[in-house]
Tab-separated table of C-alpha atoms and ligand atoms in Angstrom:
chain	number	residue	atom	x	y	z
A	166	UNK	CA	-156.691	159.354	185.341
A	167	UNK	CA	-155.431	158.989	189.068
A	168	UNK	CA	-151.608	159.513	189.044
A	169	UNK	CA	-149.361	156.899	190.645
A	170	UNK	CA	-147.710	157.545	193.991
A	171	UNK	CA	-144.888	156.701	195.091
A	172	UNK	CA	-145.122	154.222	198.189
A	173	UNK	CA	-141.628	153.260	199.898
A	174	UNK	CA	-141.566	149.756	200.618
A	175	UNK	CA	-139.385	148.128	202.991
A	176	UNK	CA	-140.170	144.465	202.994
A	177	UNK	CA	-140.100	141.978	205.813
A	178	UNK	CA	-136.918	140.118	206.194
A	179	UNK	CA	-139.003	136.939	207.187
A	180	UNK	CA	-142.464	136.443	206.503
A	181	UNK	CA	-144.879	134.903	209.587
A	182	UNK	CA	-146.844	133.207	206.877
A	183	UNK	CA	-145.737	129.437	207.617
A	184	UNK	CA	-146.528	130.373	211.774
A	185	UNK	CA	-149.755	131.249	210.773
A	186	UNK	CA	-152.329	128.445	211.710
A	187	UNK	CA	-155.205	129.648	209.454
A	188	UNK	CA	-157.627	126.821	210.687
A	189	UNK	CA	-157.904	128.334	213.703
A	190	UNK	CA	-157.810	132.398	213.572
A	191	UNK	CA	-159.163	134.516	216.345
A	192	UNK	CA	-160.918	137.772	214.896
A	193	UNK	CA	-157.870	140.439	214.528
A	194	UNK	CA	-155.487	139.469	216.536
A	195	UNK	CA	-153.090	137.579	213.704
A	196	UNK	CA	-151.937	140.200	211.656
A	197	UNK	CA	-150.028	140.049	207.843
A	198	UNK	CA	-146.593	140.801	207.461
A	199	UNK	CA	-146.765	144.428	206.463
A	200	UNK	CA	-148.637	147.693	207.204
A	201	UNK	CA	-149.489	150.543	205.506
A	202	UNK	CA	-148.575	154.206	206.125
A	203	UNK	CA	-149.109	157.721	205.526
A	204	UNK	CA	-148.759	160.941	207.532
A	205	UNK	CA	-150.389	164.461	207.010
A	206	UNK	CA	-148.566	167.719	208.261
A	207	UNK	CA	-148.823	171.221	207.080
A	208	UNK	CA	-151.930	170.170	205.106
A	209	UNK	CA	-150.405	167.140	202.461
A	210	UNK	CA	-150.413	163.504	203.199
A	211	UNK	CA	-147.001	162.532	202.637
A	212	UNK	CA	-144.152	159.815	203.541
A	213	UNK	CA	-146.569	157.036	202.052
A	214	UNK	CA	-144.806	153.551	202.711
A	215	UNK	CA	-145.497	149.726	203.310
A	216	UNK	CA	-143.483	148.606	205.910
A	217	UNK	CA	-143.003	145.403	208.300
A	218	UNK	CA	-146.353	145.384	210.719
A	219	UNK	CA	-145.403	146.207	213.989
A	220	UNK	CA	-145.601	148.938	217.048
A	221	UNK	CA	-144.986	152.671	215.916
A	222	UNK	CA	-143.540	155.142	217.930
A	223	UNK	CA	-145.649	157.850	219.291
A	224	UNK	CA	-145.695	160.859	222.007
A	225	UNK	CA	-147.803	160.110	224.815
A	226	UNK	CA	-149.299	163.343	224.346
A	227	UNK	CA	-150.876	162.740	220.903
A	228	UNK	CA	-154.539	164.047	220.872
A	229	UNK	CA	-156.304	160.984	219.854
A	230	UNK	CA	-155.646	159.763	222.770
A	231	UNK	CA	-156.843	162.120	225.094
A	232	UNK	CA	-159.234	163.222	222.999
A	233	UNK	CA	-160.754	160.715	220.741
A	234	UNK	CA	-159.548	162.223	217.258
A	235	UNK	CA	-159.372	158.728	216.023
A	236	UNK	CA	-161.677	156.877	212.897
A	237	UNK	CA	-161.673	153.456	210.978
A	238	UNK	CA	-163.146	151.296	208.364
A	239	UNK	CA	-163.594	147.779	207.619
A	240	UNK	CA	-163.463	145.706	204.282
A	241	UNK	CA	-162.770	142.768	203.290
A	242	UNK	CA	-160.203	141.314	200.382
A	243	UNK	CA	-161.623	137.638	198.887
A	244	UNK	CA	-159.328	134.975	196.618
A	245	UNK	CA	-162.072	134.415	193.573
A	246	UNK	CA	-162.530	130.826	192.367
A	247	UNK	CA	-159.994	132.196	189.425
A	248	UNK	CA	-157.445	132.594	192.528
A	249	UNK	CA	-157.502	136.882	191.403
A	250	UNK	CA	-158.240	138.911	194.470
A	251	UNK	CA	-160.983	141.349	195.218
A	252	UNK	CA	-161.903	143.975	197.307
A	253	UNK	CA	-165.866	144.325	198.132
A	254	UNK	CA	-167.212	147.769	197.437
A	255	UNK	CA	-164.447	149.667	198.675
A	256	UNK	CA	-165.392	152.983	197.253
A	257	UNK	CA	-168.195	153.109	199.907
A	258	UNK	CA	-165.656	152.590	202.991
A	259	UNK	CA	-163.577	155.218	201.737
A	260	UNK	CA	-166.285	157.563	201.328
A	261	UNK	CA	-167.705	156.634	204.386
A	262	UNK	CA	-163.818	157.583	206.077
A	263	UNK	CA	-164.098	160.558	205.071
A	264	UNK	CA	-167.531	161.246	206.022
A	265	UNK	CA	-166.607	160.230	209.311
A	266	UNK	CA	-163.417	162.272	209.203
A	267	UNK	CA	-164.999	165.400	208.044
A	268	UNK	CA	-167.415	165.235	211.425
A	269	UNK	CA	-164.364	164.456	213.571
A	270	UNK	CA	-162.635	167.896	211.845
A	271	UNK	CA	-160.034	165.880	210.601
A	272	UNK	CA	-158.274	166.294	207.018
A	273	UNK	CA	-159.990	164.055	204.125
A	274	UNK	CA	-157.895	161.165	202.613
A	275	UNK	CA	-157.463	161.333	199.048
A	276	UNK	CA	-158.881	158.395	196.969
A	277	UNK	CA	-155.695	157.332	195.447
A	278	UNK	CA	-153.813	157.355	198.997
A	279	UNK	CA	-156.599	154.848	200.084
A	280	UNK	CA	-156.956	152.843	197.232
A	281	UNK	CA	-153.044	152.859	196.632
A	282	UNK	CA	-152.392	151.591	199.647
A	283	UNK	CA	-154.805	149.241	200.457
A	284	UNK	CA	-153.787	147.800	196.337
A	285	UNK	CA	-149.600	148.003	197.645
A	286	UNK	CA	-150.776	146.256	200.684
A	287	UNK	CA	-152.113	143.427	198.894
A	288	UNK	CA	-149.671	143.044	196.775
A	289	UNK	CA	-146.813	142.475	199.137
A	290	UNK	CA	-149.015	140.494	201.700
A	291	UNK	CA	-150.627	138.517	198.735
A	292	UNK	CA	-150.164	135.182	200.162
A	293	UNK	CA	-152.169	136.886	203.679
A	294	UNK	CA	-155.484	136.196	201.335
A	295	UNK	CA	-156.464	132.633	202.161
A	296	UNK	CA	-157.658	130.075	199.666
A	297	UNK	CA	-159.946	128.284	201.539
A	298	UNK	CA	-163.876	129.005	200.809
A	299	UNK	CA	-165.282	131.237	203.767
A	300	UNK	CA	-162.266	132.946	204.704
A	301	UNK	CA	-160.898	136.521	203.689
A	302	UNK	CA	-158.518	139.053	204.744
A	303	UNK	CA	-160.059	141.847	206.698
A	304	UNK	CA	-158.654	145.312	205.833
A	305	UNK	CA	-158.319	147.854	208.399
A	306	UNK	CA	-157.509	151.577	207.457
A	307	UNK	CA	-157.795	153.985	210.506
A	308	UNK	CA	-156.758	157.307	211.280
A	309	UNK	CA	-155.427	159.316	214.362
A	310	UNK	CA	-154.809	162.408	215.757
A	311	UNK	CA	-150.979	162.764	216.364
A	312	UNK	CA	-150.054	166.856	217.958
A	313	UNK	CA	-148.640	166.454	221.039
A	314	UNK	CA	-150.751	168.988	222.629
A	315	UNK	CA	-153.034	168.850	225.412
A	316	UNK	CA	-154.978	171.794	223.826
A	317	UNK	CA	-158.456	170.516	222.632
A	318	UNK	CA	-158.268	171.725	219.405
A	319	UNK	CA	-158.439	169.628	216.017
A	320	UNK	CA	-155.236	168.342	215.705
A	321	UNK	CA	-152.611	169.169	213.062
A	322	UNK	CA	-151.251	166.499	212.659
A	323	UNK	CA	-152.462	162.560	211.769
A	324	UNK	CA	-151.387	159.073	210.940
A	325	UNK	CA	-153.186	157.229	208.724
A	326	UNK	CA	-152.608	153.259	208.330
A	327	UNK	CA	-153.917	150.310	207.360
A	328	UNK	CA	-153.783	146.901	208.720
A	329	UNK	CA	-154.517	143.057	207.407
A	330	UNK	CA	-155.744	140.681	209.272
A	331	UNK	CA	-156.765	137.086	207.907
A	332	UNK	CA	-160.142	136.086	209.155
A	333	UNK	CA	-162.076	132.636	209.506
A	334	UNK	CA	-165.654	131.884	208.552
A	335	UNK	CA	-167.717	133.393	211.011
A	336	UNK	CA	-169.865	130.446	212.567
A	337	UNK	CA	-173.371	131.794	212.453
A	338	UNK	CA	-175.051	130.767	215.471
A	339	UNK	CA	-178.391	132.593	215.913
A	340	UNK	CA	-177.640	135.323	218.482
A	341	UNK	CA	-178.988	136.150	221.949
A	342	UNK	CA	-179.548	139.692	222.016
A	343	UNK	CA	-180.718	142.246	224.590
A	344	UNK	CA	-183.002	145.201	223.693
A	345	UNK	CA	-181.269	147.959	225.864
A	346	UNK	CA	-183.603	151.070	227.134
A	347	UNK	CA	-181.170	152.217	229.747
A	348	UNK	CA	-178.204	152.931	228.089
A	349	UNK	CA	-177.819	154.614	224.739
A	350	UNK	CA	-174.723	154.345	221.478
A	351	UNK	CA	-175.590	157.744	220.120
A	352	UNK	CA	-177.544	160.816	219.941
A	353	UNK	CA	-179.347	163.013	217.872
A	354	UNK	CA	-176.456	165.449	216.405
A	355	UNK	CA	-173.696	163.235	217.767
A	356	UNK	CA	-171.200	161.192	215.858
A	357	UNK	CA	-173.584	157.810	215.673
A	358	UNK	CA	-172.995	157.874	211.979
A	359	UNK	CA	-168.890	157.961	212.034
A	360	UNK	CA	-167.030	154.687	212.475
A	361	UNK	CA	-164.948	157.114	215.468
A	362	UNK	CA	-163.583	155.460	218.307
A	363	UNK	CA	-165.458	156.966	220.931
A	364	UNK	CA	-168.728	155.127	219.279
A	365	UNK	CA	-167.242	151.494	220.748
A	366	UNK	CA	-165.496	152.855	224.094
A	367	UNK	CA	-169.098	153.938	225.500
A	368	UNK	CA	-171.000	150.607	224.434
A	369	UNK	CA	-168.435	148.371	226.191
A	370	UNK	CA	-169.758	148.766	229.471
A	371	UNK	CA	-173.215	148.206	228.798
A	372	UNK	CA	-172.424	145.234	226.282
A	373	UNK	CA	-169.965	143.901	229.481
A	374	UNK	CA	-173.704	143.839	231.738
A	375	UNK	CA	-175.364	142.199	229.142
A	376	UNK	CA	-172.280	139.677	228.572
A	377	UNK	CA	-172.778	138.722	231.816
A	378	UNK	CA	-175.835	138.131	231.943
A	379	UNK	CA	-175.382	135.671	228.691
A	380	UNK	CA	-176.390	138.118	225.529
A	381	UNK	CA	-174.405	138.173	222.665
A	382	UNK	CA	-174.894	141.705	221.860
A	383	UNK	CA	-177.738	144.814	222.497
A	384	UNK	CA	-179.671	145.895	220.048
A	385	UNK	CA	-179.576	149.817	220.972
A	386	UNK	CA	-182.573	152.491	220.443
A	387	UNK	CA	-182.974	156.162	219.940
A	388	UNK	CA	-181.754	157.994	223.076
A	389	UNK	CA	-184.989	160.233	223.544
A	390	UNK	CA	-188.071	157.627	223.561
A	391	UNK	CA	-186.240	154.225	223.868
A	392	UNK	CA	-189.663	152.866	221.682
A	393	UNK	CA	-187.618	152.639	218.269
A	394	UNK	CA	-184.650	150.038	216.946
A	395	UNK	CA	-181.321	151.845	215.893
A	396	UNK	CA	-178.921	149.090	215.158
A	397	UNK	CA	-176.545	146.504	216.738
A	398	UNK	CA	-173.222	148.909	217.705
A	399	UNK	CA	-171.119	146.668	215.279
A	400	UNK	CA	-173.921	145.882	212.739
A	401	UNK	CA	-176.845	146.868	211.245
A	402	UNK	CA	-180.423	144.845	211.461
A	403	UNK	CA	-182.916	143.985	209.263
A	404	UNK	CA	-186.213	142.127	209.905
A	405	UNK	CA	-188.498	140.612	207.403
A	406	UNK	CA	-192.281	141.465	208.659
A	407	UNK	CA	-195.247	140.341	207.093
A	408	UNK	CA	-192.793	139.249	203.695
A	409	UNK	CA	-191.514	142.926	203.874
A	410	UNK	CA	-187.751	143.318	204.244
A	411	UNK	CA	-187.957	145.884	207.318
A	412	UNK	CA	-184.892	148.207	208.440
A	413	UNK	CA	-183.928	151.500	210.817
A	414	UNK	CA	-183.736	153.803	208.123
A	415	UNK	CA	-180.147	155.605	208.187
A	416	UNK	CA	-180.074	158.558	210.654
A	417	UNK	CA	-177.329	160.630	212.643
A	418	UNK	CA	-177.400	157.956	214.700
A	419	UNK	CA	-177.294	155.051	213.067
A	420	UNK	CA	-174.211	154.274	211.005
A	421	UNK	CA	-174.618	153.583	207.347
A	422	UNK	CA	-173.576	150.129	206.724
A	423	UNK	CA	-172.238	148.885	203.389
A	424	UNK	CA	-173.857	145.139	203.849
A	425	UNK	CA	-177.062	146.820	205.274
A	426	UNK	CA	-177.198	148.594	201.399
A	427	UNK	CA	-175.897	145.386	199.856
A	428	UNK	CA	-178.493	143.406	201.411
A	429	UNK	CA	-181.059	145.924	200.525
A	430	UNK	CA	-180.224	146.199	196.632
A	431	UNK	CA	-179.734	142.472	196.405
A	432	UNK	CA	-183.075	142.110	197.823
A	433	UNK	CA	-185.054	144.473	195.829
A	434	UNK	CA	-183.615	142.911	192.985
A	435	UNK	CA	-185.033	139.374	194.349
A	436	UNK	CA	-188.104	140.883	194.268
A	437	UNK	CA	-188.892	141.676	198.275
A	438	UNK	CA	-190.452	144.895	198.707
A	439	UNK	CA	-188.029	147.188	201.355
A	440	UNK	CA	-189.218	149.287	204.281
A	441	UNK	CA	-186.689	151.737	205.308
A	442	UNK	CA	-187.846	153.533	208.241
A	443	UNK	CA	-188.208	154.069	211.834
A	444	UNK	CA	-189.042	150.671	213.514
A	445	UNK	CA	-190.440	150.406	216.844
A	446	UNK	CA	-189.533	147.899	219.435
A	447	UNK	CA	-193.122	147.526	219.597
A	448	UNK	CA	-193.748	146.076	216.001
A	449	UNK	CA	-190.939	143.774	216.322
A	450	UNK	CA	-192.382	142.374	219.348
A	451	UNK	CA	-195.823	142.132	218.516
A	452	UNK	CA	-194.859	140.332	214.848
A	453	UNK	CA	-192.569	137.838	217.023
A	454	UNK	CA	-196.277	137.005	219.100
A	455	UNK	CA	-198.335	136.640	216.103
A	456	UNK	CA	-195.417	135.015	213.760
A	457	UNK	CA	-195.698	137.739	211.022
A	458	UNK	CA	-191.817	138.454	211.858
A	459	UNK	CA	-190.227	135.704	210.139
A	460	UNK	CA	-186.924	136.628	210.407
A	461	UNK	CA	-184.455	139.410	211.625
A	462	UNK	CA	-180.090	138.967	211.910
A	463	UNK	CA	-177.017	141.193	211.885
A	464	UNK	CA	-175.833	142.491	209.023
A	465	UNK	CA	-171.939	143.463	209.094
A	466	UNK	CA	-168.880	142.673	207.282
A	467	UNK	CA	-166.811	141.310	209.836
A	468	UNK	CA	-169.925	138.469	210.418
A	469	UNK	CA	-172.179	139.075	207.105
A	470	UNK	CA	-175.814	137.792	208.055
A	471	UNK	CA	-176.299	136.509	211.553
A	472	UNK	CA	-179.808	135.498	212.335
A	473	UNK	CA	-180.920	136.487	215.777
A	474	UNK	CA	-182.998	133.756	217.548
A	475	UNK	CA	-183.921	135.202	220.679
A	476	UNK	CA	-184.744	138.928	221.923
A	477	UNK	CA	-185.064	140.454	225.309
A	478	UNK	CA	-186.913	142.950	226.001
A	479	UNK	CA	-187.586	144.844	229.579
A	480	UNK	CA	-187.212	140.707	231.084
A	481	UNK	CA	-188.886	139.187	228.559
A	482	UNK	CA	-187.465	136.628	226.491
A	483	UNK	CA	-189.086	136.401	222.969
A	484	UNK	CA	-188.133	133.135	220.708
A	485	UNK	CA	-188.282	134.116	216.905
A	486	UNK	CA	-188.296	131.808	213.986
A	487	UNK	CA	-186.723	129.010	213.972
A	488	UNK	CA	-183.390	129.835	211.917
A	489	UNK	CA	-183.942	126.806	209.952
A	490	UNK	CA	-186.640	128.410	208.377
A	491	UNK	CA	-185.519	132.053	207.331
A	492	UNK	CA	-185.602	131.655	203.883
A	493	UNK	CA	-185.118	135.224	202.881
A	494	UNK	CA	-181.886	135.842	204.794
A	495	UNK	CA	-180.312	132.392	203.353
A	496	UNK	CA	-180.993	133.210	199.781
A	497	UNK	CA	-179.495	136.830	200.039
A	498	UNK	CA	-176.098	135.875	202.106
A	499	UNK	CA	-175.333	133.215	199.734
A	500	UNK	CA	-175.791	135.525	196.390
A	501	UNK	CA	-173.707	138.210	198.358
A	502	UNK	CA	-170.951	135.487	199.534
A	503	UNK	CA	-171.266	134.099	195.803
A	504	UNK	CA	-170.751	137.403	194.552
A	505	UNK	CA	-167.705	138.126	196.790
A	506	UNK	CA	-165.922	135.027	196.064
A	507	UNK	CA	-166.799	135.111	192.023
A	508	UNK	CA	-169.136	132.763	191.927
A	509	UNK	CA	-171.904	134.593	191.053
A	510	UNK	CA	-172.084	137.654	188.164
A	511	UNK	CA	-171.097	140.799	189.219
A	512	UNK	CA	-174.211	142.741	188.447
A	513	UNK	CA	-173.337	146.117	190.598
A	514	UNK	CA	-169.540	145.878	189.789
A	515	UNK	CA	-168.986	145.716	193.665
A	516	UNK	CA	-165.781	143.718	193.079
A	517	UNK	CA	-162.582	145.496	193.214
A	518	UNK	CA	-160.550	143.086	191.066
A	519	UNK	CA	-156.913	143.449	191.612
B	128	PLP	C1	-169.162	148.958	210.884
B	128	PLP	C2	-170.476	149.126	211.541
B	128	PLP	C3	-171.654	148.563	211.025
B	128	PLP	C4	-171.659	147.650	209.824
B	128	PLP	O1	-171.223	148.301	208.665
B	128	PLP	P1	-170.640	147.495	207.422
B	128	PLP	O2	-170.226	148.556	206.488
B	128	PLP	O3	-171.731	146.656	206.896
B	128	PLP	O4	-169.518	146.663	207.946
B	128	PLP	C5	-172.847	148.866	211.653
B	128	PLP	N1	-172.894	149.658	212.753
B	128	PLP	C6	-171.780	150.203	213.273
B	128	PLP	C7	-171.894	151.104	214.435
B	128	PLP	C8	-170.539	149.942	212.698
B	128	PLP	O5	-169.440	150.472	213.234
């Protein structure tokens, strides 16, 4: 038995709902009415409330941002065909928080405080969930460092909150991506595993150079050789090789991605033998020449399964499969989606049903 807390809530006096055009939403920049809130000091998380979104108050000394004390998550909430809500496999984002908390020395969250919150969250923002097929509201807990103290020194202090944003389908045009061997996302012994803030802030240069240069994202490898495939800085990949589903096996840098596992489990279950290991750029480029690689994409929650149609590597520009064809892929996003929006059974219980 989890006890129930008690969460102050100070509602809205007007909701933005009716301002809200949800046929056309930009990824997380509309957000729902509320927020969530709690604070930690001398060791409890306390002062637990849902309160009108909006800008907090802080000292411009707070450690997270000077130095990067600061971790988040990302999960999505689905209206089922019976119009009930549900979470997808929240229990692995908040164990993956804390995992990344616990390497960024900062205090764990308890279960109930995430799970509680994101549930309170809901319920006041329920209309925030669209009803229309493809759409869902994207959950965003994070957590930050808030001493104001220039020492560097794990803070003793920290906010954590969570936001809502409703999100559109995410139109799955096969990517343009960029095999990068100059720069790297994370090292051996670093933080490449933690959804921390300091993960994104170093790959926006090099993503920036490759923007330019018309890639829609870098596929980043292991900081020592630059020979093997770590994963996409926002998602995971997967490639199907010789009818093998083929993946960078989880590392310390390489985060552990809650589709990536999806993917995998709904895959063995299909049948399709799995490969998780280390993958070298050389395989993947060698199965794109003789057409063994018949298919590789993105796997993330903000964009699910994105097929990836063209790869560059050291000025070379390699054409894979035509996306038409990826049969694997197809089959597995649409059980997952099914799954998520209760169309399909349940198997794993993944569904969180509010
Ligand atoms: C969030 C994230 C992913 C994808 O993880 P999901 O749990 O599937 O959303 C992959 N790589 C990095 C670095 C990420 O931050």
């Amino acid at each position: 038995m989890t006890d129930t807390l008690t969460i102050n809530i100070n509602k809205a006096a007007e909701s933005r709902l009716a301002d809200t055009d949800f046929a056309s939403l930009p990824f997380g920049k509309v957000f729902s009415d509320h927020m969530f809130i709690a604070e930690y000091e001398n060791g409890e998380w306390s002062n637990l409330q849902v309160l009108p979104y909006g800008p907090i108050s802080m000292s411009p000394a707070i450690s997270a941002l000077h130095y990067g004390q600061a971790i988040f998550e990302g999960m999505k909430a689905y209206r089922q065909a019976d119009n009930r809500i549900s979470v997808f496999r929240a229990d692995k984002n908040f164990e993956r928080f804390n995992k990344s908390a616990f390497r960024m020395a900062m205090p764990a969250i308890p279960r109930e405080v995430f799970m509680q919150g994101i549930a309170a969250l809901i319920e006041i923002d329920e209309q925030w969930v669209p009803h229309v097929d493809g759409y869902s509201l994207y959950l965003r807990p994070v957590m930050f460092a808030t001493d104001p103290y220039l020492g560097v020194r794990a803070s003793d202090k920290y906010t954590f909150a969570i936001l809502t944003t409703p999100t559109g389908p995410y139109y799955s045009k096969a990517l343009k991506v960029k095999i990068e061997t100059e720069y790297t996302r994370a090292d051996e012994g670093g933080v490449g595993f933690a959804k921390t803030a300091g993960n994104y802030g170093r790959s926006l240069y090099p993503f920036a150079e490759a923007s330019k240069e018309g890639f829609d994202q870098l596929i980043w490898t292991d900081s020592a050789t630059h020979e093997f495939i770590e994963e996409a800085g926002t998602a995971n990949l997967i490639f199907v090789l010789d009818g093998k589903m083929v993946t960078p096996s989880i590392r310390s840098t390489v985060l552990d991605g809650v589709t990536r596992d999806t993917l995998i489990q709904l895959a063995k279950k299909a049948g399709i033998e799995v490969e998780e290991r280390r993958v070298s750029i050389k395989e993947v480029i060698e199965g794109i020449e003789n057409g063994t690689l018949t298919d590789a994409f993105a796997a993330g929650t903000a964009a699910t399964v994105t097929p990836i149609g063209q790869i560059s590597y050291e000025g070379t520009l390699y054409t894979l499969a035509d996306p038409e064809t990826r049969t694997v892929s197809k089959a597995i996003a649409k059980t997952l989606n099914d799954i998520r929006y209760g169309l399909a059974e349940d198997e794993f219980g993944w569904n969180w049903v509010l």
